[in-house]
mmCIF file of C-alpha atoms in Angstrom:
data_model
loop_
_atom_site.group_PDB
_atom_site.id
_atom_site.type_symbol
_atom_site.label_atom_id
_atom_site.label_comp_id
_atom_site.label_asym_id
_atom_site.label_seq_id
_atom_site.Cartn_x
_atom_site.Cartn_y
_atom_site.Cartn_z
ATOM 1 C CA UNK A 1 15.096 -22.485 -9.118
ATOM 2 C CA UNK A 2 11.953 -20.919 -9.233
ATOM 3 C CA UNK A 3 9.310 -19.630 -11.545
ATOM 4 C CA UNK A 4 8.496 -15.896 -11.262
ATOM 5 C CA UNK A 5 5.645 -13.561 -12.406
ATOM 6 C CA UNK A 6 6.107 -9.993 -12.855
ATOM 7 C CA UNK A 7 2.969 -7.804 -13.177
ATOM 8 C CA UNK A 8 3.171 -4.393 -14.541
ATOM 9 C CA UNK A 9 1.129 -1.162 -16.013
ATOM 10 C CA UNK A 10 3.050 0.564 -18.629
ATOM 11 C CA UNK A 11 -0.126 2.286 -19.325
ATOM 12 C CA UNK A 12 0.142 3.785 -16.406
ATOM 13 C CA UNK A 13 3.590 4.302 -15.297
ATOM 14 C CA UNK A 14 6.372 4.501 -18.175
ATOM 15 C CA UNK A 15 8.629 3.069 -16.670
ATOM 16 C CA UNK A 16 7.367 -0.304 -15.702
ATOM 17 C CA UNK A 17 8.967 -1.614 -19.039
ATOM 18 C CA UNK A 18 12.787 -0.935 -19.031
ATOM 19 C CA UNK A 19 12.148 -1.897 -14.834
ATOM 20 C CA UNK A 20 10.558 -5.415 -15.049
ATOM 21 C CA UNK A 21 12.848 -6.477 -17.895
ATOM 22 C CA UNK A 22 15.891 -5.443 -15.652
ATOM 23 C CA UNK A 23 14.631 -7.259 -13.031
ATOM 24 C CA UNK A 24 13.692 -10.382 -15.205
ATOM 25 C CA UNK A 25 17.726 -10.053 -16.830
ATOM 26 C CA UNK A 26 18.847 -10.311 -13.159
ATOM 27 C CA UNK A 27 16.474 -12.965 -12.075
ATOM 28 C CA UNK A 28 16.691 -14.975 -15.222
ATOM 29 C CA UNK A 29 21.075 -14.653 -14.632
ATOM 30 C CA UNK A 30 20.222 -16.609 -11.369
ATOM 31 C CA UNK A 31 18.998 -19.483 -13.427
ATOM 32 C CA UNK A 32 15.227 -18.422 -12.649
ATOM 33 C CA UNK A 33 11.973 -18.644 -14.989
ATOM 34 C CA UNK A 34 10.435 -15.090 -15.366
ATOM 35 C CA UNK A 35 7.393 -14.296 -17.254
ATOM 36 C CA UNK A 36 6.644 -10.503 -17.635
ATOM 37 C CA UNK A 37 2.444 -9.768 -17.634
ATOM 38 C CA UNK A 38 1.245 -6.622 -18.522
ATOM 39 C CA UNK A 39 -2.169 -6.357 -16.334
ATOM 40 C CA UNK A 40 -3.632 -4.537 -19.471
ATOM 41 C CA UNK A 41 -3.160 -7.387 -22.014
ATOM 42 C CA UNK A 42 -5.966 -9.394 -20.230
ATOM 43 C CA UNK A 43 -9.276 -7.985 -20.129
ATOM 44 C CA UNK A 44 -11.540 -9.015 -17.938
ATOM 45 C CA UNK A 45 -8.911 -8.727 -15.202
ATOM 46 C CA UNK A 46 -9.564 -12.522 -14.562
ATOM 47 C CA UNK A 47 -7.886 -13.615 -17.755
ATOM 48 C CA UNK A 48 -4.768 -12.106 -15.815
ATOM 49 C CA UNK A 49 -5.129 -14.034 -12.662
ATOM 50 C CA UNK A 50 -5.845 -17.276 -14.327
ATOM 51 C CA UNK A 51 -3.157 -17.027 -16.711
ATOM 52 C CA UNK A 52 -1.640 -16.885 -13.055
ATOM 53 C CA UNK A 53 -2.476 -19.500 -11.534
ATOM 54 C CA UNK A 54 -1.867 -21.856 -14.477
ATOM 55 C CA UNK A 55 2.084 -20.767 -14.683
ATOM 56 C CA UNK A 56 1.953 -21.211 -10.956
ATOM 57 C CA UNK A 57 4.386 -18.927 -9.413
ATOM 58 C CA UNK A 58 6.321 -19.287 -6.939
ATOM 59 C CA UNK A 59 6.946 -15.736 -6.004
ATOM 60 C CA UNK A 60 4.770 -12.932 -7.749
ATOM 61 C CA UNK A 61 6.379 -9.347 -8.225
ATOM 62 C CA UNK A 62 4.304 -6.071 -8.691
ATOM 63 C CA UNK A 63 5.143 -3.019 -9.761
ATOM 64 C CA UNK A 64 3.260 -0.183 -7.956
ATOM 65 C CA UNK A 65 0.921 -2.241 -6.707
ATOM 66 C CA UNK A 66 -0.240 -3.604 -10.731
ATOM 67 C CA UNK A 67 -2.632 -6.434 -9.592
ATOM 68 C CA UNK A 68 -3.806 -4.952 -6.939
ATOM 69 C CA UNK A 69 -6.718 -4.344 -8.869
ATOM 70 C CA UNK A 70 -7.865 -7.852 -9.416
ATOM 71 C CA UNK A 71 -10.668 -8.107 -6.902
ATOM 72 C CA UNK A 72 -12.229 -11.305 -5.495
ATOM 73 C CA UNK A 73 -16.399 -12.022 -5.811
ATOM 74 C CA UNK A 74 -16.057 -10.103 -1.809
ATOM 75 C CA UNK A 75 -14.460 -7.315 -3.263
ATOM 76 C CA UNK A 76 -11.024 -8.426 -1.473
ATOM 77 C CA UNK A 77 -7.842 -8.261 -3.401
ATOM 78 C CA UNK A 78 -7.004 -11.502 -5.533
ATOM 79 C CA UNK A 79 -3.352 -11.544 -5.293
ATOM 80 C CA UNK A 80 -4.338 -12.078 -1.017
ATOM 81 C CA UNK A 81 -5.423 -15.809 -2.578
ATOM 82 C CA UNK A 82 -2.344 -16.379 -4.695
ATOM 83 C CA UNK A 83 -0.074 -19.910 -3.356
ATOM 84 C CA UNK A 84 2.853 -17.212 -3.468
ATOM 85 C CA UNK A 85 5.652 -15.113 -2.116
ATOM 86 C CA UNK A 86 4.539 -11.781 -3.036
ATOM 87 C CA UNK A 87 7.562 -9.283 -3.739
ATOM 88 C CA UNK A 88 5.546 -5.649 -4.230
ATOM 89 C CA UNK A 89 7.779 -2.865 -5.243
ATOM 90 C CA UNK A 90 6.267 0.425 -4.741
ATOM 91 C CA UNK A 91 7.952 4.043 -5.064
ATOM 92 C CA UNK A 92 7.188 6.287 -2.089
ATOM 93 C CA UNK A 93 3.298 7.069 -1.247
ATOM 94 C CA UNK A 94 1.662 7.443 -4.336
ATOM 95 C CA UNK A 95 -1.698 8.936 -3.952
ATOM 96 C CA UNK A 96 -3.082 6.112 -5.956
ATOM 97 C CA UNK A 97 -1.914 3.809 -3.360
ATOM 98 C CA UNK A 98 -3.958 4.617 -0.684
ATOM 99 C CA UNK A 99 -6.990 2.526 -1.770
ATOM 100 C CA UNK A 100 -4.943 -0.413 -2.056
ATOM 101 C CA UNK A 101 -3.027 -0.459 0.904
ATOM 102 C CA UNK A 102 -5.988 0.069 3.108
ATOM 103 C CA UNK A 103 -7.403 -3.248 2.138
ATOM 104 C CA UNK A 104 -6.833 -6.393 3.528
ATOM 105 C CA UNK A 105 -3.473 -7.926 2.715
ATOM 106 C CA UNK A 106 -2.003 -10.908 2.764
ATOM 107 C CA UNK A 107 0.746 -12.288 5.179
ATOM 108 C CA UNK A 108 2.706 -13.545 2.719
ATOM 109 C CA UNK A 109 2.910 -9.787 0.894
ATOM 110 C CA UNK A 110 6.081 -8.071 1.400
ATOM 111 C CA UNK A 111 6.220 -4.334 0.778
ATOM 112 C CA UNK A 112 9.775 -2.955 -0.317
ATOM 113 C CA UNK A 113 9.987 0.945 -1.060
ATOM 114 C CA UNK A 114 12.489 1.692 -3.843
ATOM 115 C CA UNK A 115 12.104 5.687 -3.644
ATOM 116 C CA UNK A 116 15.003 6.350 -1.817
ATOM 117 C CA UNK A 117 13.351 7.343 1.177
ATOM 118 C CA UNK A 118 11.310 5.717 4.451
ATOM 119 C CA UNK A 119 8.001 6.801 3.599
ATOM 120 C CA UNK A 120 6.617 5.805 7.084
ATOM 121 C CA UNK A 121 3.927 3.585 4.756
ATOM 122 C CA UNK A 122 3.513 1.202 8.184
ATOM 123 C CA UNK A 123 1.888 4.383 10.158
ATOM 124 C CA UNK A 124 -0.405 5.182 7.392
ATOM 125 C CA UNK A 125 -1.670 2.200 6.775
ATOM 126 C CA UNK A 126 -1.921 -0.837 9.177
ATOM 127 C CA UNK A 127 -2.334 -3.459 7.143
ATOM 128 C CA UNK A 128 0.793 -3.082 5.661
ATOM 129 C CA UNK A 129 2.680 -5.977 8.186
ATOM 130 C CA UNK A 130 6.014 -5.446 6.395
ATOM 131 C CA UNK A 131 7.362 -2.186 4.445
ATOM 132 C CA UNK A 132 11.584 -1.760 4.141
ATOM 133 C CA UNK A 133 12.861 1.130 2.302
ATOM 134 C CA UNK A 134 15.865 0.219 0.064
ATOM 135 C CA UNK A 135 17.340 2.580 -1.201
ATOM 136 C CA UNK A 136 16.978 2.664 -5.083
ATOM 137 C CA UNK A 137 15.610 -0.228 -7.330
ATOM 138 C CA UNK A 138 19.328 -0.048 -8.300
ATOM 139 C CA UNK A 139 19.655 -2.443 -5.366
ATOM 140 C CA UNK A 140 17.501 -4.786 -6.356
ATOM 141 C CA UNK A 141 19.716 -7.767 -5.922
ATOM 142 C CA UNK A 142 20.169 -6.640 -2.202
ATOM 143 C CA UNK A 143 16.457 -6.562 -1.952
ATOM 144 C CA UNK A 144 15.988 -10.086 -4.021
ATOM 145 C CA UNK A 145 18.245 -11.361 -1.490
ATOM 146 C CA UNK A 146 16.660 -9.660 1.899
ATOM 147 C CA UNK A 147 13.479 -10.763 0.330
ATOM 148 C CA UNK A 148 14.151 -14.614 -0.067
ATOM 149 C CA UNK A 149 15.818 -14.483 3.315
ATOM 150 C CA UNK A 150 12.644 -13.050 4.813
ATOM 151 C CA UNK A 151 9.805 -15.633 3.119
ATOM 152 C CA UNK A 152 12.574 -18.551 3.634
ATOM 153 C CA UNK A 153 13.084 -19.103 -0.084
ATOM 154 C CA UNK A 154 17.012 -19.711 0.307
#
């Protein structure tokens, strides 16, 4: 099984909570390690990404994007640098987005839209190699499973 990271920003949006511990209860009923980080408990921002990179992940989960933040000394997004599977859930296109997703980003970064709706993110922003919509986060164990299917993790 494999050992998980889930970043989040409940300063930021509410909601990141009650989602990343219902994602860690399903994860965790697979017989996977999950550690929850709130990006705000570290400060500097490199506390956060060492505190990574000594539970070494396997796969790395964000929550609109929380991480993104964490730059590198050329200004390029850490998480791009990360030996990981990156799993980014993101809700539609959040104006706050837009700065992120127009930076670099990493092959191994997989975009999955939980709004309900195609938000087209792949026309707005070419960096973004892969974006699926799916539906509701309610799905999550369909996109768990498309998502270890697509970085070869079965």
């Amino acid at each position: 099984m494999w050992k998980i990271i889930i970043l989040m920003d409940p300063a930021k949006y509410s909601y990141h909570t009650t989602v990343s511990r219902q994602i860690q209860f399903t994860l965790e009923s697979d017989g996977h390690t999950v550690t929850i980080l709130n990006i705000n408990s570290c400060v500097p921002d490199h506390e956060c990404l060492h505190k990574i990179i000594e539970l070494q992940p396997d796969v790395l989960i964000t929550l609109d994007l929380a991480g993104f933040r964490f730059r590198t000394q050329a200004g390029e997004i850490a998480l791009n640098m990360l030996p990981t599977k990156n799993l980014n859930l993101i809700w539609g296109n959040k104006p706050e987005y837009a700065p992120l997703l127009r930076k670099k980003l990493s092959l191994s970064m997989l975009f999955y839209d939980v709004s309900g709706a195609d938000n087209r993110l792949t026309e707005l922003y070419p960096n973004l190699l892969y974006y699926r919509f799916s539906g509701t986060l309610d799905s999550f164990p369909q996109i768990w499973s498309d998502f270890t299917r697509d970085v070869q993790l079965q």
